């Protein structure tokens, strides 16, 4: 099994609109259909983060600065830019005294301190499930554990978590690295992980670590979040019956890239990731009767609908949803935004939009 290091930010490829009806309805053996995975798309943490930027723009007016992409989806970022958000790489690019939103992937304490020193008004849209991992890192470091953080070096979530206890954290990028990573005291080691990894690959890494360090401690609860796990379970079921799987998601979206890998491992004959429907290629559909479709946790449903419309134009009008879980989790908005300007509790203080993931 291989692991992909995610380099950020994703290239800002402008959307190229193609003529409708671009895909041809060529004959295939068997009945053309789509298996649509559910859950898919927006998770509670992404929804909260996007609503946080929208509310900050409503409350404070444009521009509102956002450190890094608020979520890893080019469409979401472009839409927020159109509304007046300015995305920066670091807080030193933000004018003193301005509002800055920290992305769903979290930040290290050094970033919080830098924003404070600059007199910025920070709004922390870190997903609560990422914050949970930060707290675990702080606690295990306080108890003098060495922390093996399974995740992708360079991903901002990993940078944020590692930054909570830099002297205690070693990043383990892949199962292969589990065979070589060095620790000072094998009796005092714990593993934690990035929230958006492949469940299977992470367990392989843990098993290989445990072979070398039998006293390896487990995190108190799953670090790979519910949304990542649910989307992987759903695509496993779809992939087993699909000739082709299309994952809607951006190239820097860890959980979207993992969905392509998982689909291939679980039986899809081919699997591709696209940002937009226009990227679906005619040759992918050659001889394909069943197309599986899913989307990463940072993907708005409208982009999936556009892929389904493109597929319908190519004869894949029969869409069957394959649902493996219900999701109804919602998170409160960041505390800075829970009250409106008159001090009343905001109507959307608890969560953002009405639905997540399923059709
Ligand atoms: S993918 Fe998981 S950890 Fe990331 S924002 Fe969504 S719920 Fe939170």
Coordinates of C-alpha atoms and ligand atoms in Angstrom, one line a residue:
X1 CA 0.0 0.0 0.0
X2 CA 1.3 3.5 -0.8
X3 CA 0.8 6.8 0.9
X4 CA 0.5 10.2 -0.9
X5 CA 2.2 13.3 0.6
X6 CA -0.2 16.2 0.1
X7 CA 1.5 19.4 -1.0
X8 CA -0.4 22.7 -0.4
X9 CA -1.8 24.8 -1.7
X10 CA -3.6 23.2 -4.6
X11 CA -3.0 24.9 -8.0
X12 CA -5.7 27.5 -8.7
X13 CA -6.9 26.1 -11.9
X14 CA -9.7 28.2 -13.3
X15 CA -12.9 26.4 -14.1
X16 CA -13.3 25.7 -17.8
X17 CA -16.9 25.4 -18.8
X18 CA -17.5 22.8 -21.5
X19 CA -20.5 22.6 -23.7
X20 CA -23.4 20.5 -22.3
X21 CA -23.8 17.2 -23.9
X22 CA -20.1 16.8 -24.3
X23 CA -20.1 13.2 -23.3
X24 CA -21.6 10.8 -25.8
X25 CA -24.1 8.0 -25.1
X26 CA -22.1 5.1 -26.6
X27 CA -23.5 1.6 -26.4
X28 CA -22.1 -0.8 -23.7
X29 CA -22.8 -4.3 -22.7
X30 CA -25.4 -4.2 -19.9
X31 CA -27.6 -1.6 -18.3
X32 CA -26.0 1.8 -17.8
X33 CA -26.4 3.0 -14.2
X34 CA -24.9 5.1 -11.4
X35 CA -24.3 3.9 -7.9
X36 CA -24.3 7.1 -5.7
X37 CA -22.5 6.7 -2.4
X38 CA -24.0 8.1 0.8
X39 CA -22.8 9.6 3.0
X40 CA -20.7 11.8 0.7
X41 CA -19.8 15.5 0.6
X42 CA -20.0 18.1 3.3
X43 CA -19.2 17.0 6.8
X44 CA -20.2 19.0 9.9
X45 CA -16.7 20.5 10.4
X46 CA -16.6 21.8 6.8
X47 CA -20.1 23.2 6.9
X48 CA -19.3 25.0 10.1
X49 CA -16.1 26.5 8.7
X50 CA -17.7 27.7 5.5
X51 CA -20.6 29.2 7.4
X52 CA -18.1 30.9 9.8
X53 CA -16.5 32.8 6.9
X54 CA -19.9 33.7 5.5
X55 CA -21.0 35.0 8.9
X56 CA -17.8 36.9 9.4
X57 CA -18.3 38.6 6.1
X58 CA -21.9 39.5 7.1
X59 CA -20.9 40.7 10.5
X60 CA -17.7 42.6 9.7
X61 CA -17.9 43.3 6.0
X62 CA -15.3 42.5 3.3
X63 CA -12.6 41.8 3.4
X64 CA -12.2 39.1 5.9
X65 CA -8.9 37.3 5.8
X66 CA -8.6 33.5 6.0
X67 CA -5.4 31.7 6.8
X68 CA -4.9 28.9 4.2
X69 CA -7.8 27.5 2.3
X70 CA -10.8 27.4 4.7
X71 CA -11.5 23.8 3.5
X72 CA -9.6 22.0 0.7
X73 CA -12.0 22.7 -2.2
X74 CA -11.2 25.0 -5.0
X75 CA -14.9 25.8 -5.7
X76 CA -15.7 26.7 -2.1
X77 CA -12.6 28.9 -1.9
X78 CA -13.4 30.7 -5.2
X79 CA -17.0 31.4 -4.1
X80 CA -15.9 32.8 -0.8
X81 CA -13.3 35.0 -2.6
X82 CA -16.2 36.3 -4.8
X83 CA -18.0 37.3 -1.5
X84 CA -14.9 39.2 -0.2
X85 CA -12.7 36.7 1.6
X86 CA -9.0 37.0 1.1
X87 CA -7.0 33.8 1.5
X88 CA -3.4 34.2 2.8
X89 CA -0.7 31.7 3.6
X90 CA 0.4 33.3 6.9
X91 CA -1.0 35.8 9.4
X92 CA 1.9 38.3 8.7
X93 CA 0.1 38.9 5.3
X94 CA -3.0 40.2 7.2
X95 CA -3.2 43.9 8.0
X96 CA -2.9 44.7 11.7
X97 CA -6.2 44.8 13.5
X98 CA -8.1 42.9 10.7
X99 CA -10.3 39.8 11.2
X100 CA -8.7 36.5 10.3
X101 CA -10.4 33.1 10.2
X102 CA -8.3 30.0 11.0
X103 CA -9.2 27.1 8.7
X104 CA -11.0 23.8 9.6
X105 CA -7.6 22.1 9.6
X106 CA -6.4 23.8 12.7
X107 CA -3.4 25.9 13.6
X108 CA -0.5 25.5 16.0
X109 CA -0.2 27.6 19.1
X110 CA 2.6 29.5 17.3
X111 CA 0.1 30.8 14.7
X112 CA -2.4 31.8 17.4
X113 CA 0.4 33.8 19.2
X114 CA 1.6 35.4 15.9
X115 CA -2.0 36.6 15.2
X116 CA -2.4 37.9 18.7
X117 CA 1.0 39.8 18.5
X118 CA -0.3 41.4 15.3
X119 CA -3.5 42.5 17.0
X120 CA -5.7 40.4 14.7
X121 CA -9.2 39.5 15.6
X122 CA -9.0 35.7 15.2
X123 CA -12.0 33.5 14.5
X124 CA -11.1 29.9 15.0
X125 CA -12.9 27.6 12.6
X126 CA -10.8 24.5 13.5
X127 CA -13.0 21.5 13.3
X128 CA -13.8 20.3 16.9
X129 CA -12.6 16.8 15.9
X130 CA -9.2 18.2 15.0
X131 CA -9.2 20.2 18.3
X132 CA -9.8 16.9 20.0
X133 CA -6.6 15.5 18.5
X134 CA -4.7 18.6 19.6
X135 CA -5.9 18.1 23.1
X136 CA -4.7 14.5 23.0
X137 CA -1.3 15.7 21.8
X138 CA -1.0 18.2 24.7
X139 CA -2.1 15.7 27.3
X140 CA 0.3 12.9 26.1
X141 CA 3.2 15.4 25.9
X142 CA 2.5 16.6 29.4
X143 CA 2.7 12.9 30.6
X144 CA 6.0 12.8 28.7
X145 CA 5.0 10.3 26.0
X146 CA 6.6 10.3 22.6
X147 CA 3.9 10.8 20.1
X148 CA 4.0 9.0 16.7
X149 CA 1.6 11.1 14.6
X150 CA 0.4 9.1 11.6
X151 CA -0.3 11.6 8.8
X152 CA 1.1 13.4 5.8
X153 CA 4.1 15.7 6.4
X154 CA 3.3 19.1 5.1
X155 CA -0.5 18.8 5.5
X156 CA -1.6 21.8 7.6
X157 CA -3.6 19.6 10.0
X158 CA -0.4 17.7 10.8
X159 CA 1.5 20.9 11.2
X160 CA -1.1 22.2 13.6
X161 CA -1.2 19.1 15.7
X162 CA 2.5 18.6 15.8
X163 CA 2.9 22.3 16.8
X164 CA 1.1 21.6 20.0
X165 CA 4.1 19.5 21.2
X166 CA 6.9 19.8 18.7
X167 CA 9.5 18.2 21.0
X168 CA 7.3 15.1 21.5
X169 CA 5.9 14.5 18.0
X170 CA 7.4 12.4 15.2
X171 CA 5.3 12.2 12.0
X172 CA 4.9 8.8 10.4
X173 CA 3.9 9.2 6.8
X174 CA 3.3 5.6 5.8
X175 CA 3.3 1.9 6.8
X176 CA 6.9 1.7 5.5
X177 CA 8.0 4.5 7.8
X178 CA 6.7 2.5 10.7
X179 CA 9.5 0.1 10.1
X180 CA 12.2 2.7 10.5
X181 CA 11.0 5.4 12.9
X182 CA 13.1 5.7 16.0
X183 CA 11.9 6.4 19.5
X184 CA 13.8 7.1 22.7
X185 CA 11.8 5.0 25.1
X186 CA 9.7 2.2 23.5
X187 CA 7.7 1.8 26.8
X188 CA 6.3 5.3 26.5
X189 CA 5.0 5.8 23.0
X190 CA 1.5 6.6 21.8
X191 CA 0.1 6.9 18.3
X192 CA -2.3 9.6 17.1
X193 CA -3.4 10.3 13.6
X194 CA -4.6 12.9 11.1
X195 CA -8.4 12.8 10.8
X196 CA -8.7 12.2 7.1
X197 CA -6.6 9.1 6.4
X198 CA -7.4 5.7 5.0
X199 CA -8.7 3.6 7.9
X200 CA -7.1 0.4 6.5
X201 CA -3.7 2.0 5.8
X202 CA -3.6 3.6 9.2
X203 CA -4.3 0.3 10.9
X204 CA -1.5 -1.3 8.9
X205 CA 0.8 1.4 10.1
X206 CA -0.3 0.9 13.7
X207 CA 0.2 -2.9 13.4
X208 CA 3.7 -2.4 12.1
X209 CA 4.5 0.0 14.8
X210 CA 3.1 -2.4 17.5
X211 CA 5.3 -5.2 16.2
X212 CA 8.3 -3.0 17.0
X213 CA 6.9 -1.3 20.1
X214 CA 4.6 -3.8 21.9
X215 CA 3.7 -1.2 24.6
X216 CA 2.4 1.3 22.1
X217 CA -0.5 3.2 23.6
X218 CA -3.7 3.8 21.6
X219 CA -5.5 7.2 21.4
X220 CA -8.4 7.5 23.8
X221 CA -10.9 7.4 20.8
X222 CA -10.7 7.3 17.0
X223 CA -8.7 10.1 15.5
X224 CA -9.9 9.4 12.0
X225 CA -13.2 11.2 12.0
X226 CA -16.7 9.9 11.5
X227 CA -17.0 11.6 8.1
X228 CA -13.8 10.2 6.7
X229 CA -14.8 6.7 7.9
X230 CA -18.4 6.9 6.7
X231 CA -17.3 8.0 3.2
X232 CA -14.8 5.2 3.0
X233 CA -17.3 2.6 4.1
X234 CA -19.8 3.8 1.5
X235 CA -17.3 3.8 -1.4
X236 CA -16.1 0.3 -0.5
X237 CA -19.6 -1.0 -1.0
X238 CA -20.0 1.0 -4.3
X239 CA -16.6 0.1 -5.7
X240 CA -17.2 -3.6 -5.4
X241 CA -19.9 -3.2 -8.0
X242 CA -18.5 -0.4 -10.2
X243 CA -16.5 -0.5 -13.4
X244 CA -15.5 3.1 -12.8
X245 CA -15.6 5.4 -9.7
X246 CA -15.6 9.1 -10.0
X247 CA -14.6 11.0 -6.8
X248 CA -15.5 14.7 -6.7
X249 CA -12.9 16.6 -4.7
X250 CA -9.8 18.8 -5.0
X251 CA -6.3 17.5 -5.4
X252 CA -5.2 18.8 -2.0
X253 CA -8.2 17.2 -0.2
X254 CA -6.7 14.4 1.8
X255 CA -10.0 12.5 2.3
X256 CA -10.9 12.9 -1.4
X257 CA -7.6 11.4 -2.6
X258 CA -8.0 8.6 -0.1
X259 CA -11.5 7.8 -1.6
X260 CA -9.8 7.2 -5.0
X261 CA -7.3 4.8 -3.4
X262 CA -10.0 3.0 -1.4
X263 CA -12.2 2.6 -4.4
X264 CA -9.3 0.9 -6.4
X265 CA -8.5 -1.3 -3.4
X266 CA -12.1 -2.5 -3.1
X267 CA -12.8 -3.5 -6.6
X268 CA -13.3 -0.5 -8.9
X269 CA -11.7 -1.2 -12.2
X270 CA -10.8 2.4 -12.5
X271 CA -11.1 5.5 -10.2
X272 CA -10.5 9.2 -10.9
X273 CA -10.8 12.4 -9.0
X274 CA -12.3 15.5 -10.6
X275 CA -13.0 19.0 -9.3
X276 CA -15.7 19.6 -11.9
X277 CA -18.0 17.6 -14.2
X278 CA -16.1 19.1 -17.2
X279 CA -13.1 17.0 -16.3
X280 CA -14.8 13.7 -16.8
X281 CA -13.3 12.2 -19.9
X282 CA -15.1 10.3 -22.6
X283 CA -12.6 7.5 -22.7
X284 CA -13.2 6.7 -19.0
X285 CA -16.7 5.6 -19.9
X286 CA -15.6 3.2 -22.7
X287 CA -17.3 -0.2 -22.0
X288 CA -18.5 1.0 -18.6
X289 CA -22.0 -0.1 -17.5
X290 CA -21.8 0.9 -13.8
X291 CA -20.3 4.2 -12.6
X292 CA -19.8 4.8 -8.8
X293 CA -19.9 8.4 -7.7
X294 CA -18.9 10.0 -4.4
X295 CA -17.4 13.2 -3.1
X296 CA -15.0 14.3 -0.4
X297 CA -16.0 15.9 2.9
X298 CA -15.2 19.4 1.6
X299 CA -17.4 19.2 -1.6
X300 CA -20.7 21.0 -2.0
X301 CA -23.5 18.8 -3.4
X302 CA -24.0 21.0 -6.4
X303 CA -20.7 19.7 -7.9
X304 CA -21.9 16.1 -7.6
X305 CA -25.2 17.1 -9.2
X306 CA -23.2 18.5 -12.2
X307 CA -21.4 15.2 -12.6
X308 CA -24.6 13.3 -12.4
X309 CA -26.1 15.6 -15.1
X310 CA -23.1 15.0 -17.3
X311 CA -23.4 11.2 -16.8
X312 CA -27.1 11.3 -17.6
X313 CA -26.2 12.9 -20.9
X314 CA -24.1 9.9 -21.6
X315 CA -26.9 7.5 -20.9
X316 CA -26.4 7.0 -17.2
X317 CA -29.8 8.2 -16.1
X318 CA -30.6 5.4 -13.7
X319 CA -29.1 6.6 -10.3
X320 CA -29.3 4.3 -7.3
X321 CA -28.1 5.6 -3.9
X322 CA -26.1 3.2 -1.8
X323 CA -26.4 4.4 1.8
X324 CA -24.3 2.9 4.5
X325 CA -24.9 5.5 7.4
X326 CA -27.1 8.4 8.4
X327 CA -25.3 11.6 9.5
X328 CA -26.9 14.3 11.6
X329 CA -24.0 15.7 13.5
X330 CA -23.8 19.5 13.7
X331 CA -21.2 21.7 15.5
X332 CA -21.8 25.1 17.1
X333 CA -20.3 28.0 15.2
X334 CA -16.9 29.4 16.5
X335 CA -17.6 31.2 19.8
X336 CA -16.7 34.5 18.2
X337 CA -19.8 34.2 15.9
X338 CA -22.5 32.7 18.1
X339 CA -24.1 36.0 19.0
X340 CA -25.3 38.5 16.5
X341 CA -24.3 42.1 16.5
X342 CA -27.0 43.0 19.1
X343 CA -25.7 40.3 21.5
X344 CA -28.5 37.8 20.8
X345 CA -27.8 34.2 20.1
X346 CA -27.5 33.9 16.3
X347 CA -30.1 31.8 14.6
X348 CA -27.4 29.6 13.0
X349 CA -25.3 29.3 16.2
X350 CA -25.8 25.6 16.2
X351 CA -24.5 24.2 13.0
X352 CA -24.8 25.6 9.5
X353 CA -26.9 24.3 6.6
X354 CA -29.8 21.8 7.0
X355 CA -28.3 18.7 5.5
X356 CA -25.0 16.9 5.2
X357 CA -23.9 14.4 2.7
X358 CA -26.8 12.4 1.5
X359 CA -29.1 13.2 -1.4
Ligands
LIG1 S1 -13.3 15.7 7.6 FE1 -13.6 15.2 9.7 S2 -12.1 16.3 10.9 FE2 -12.2 17.2 8.8 S3 -13.6 18.9 9.0 FE3 -14.8 17.1 8.4 S4 -15.5 16.2 10.4 FE4 -13.9 17.6 10.8

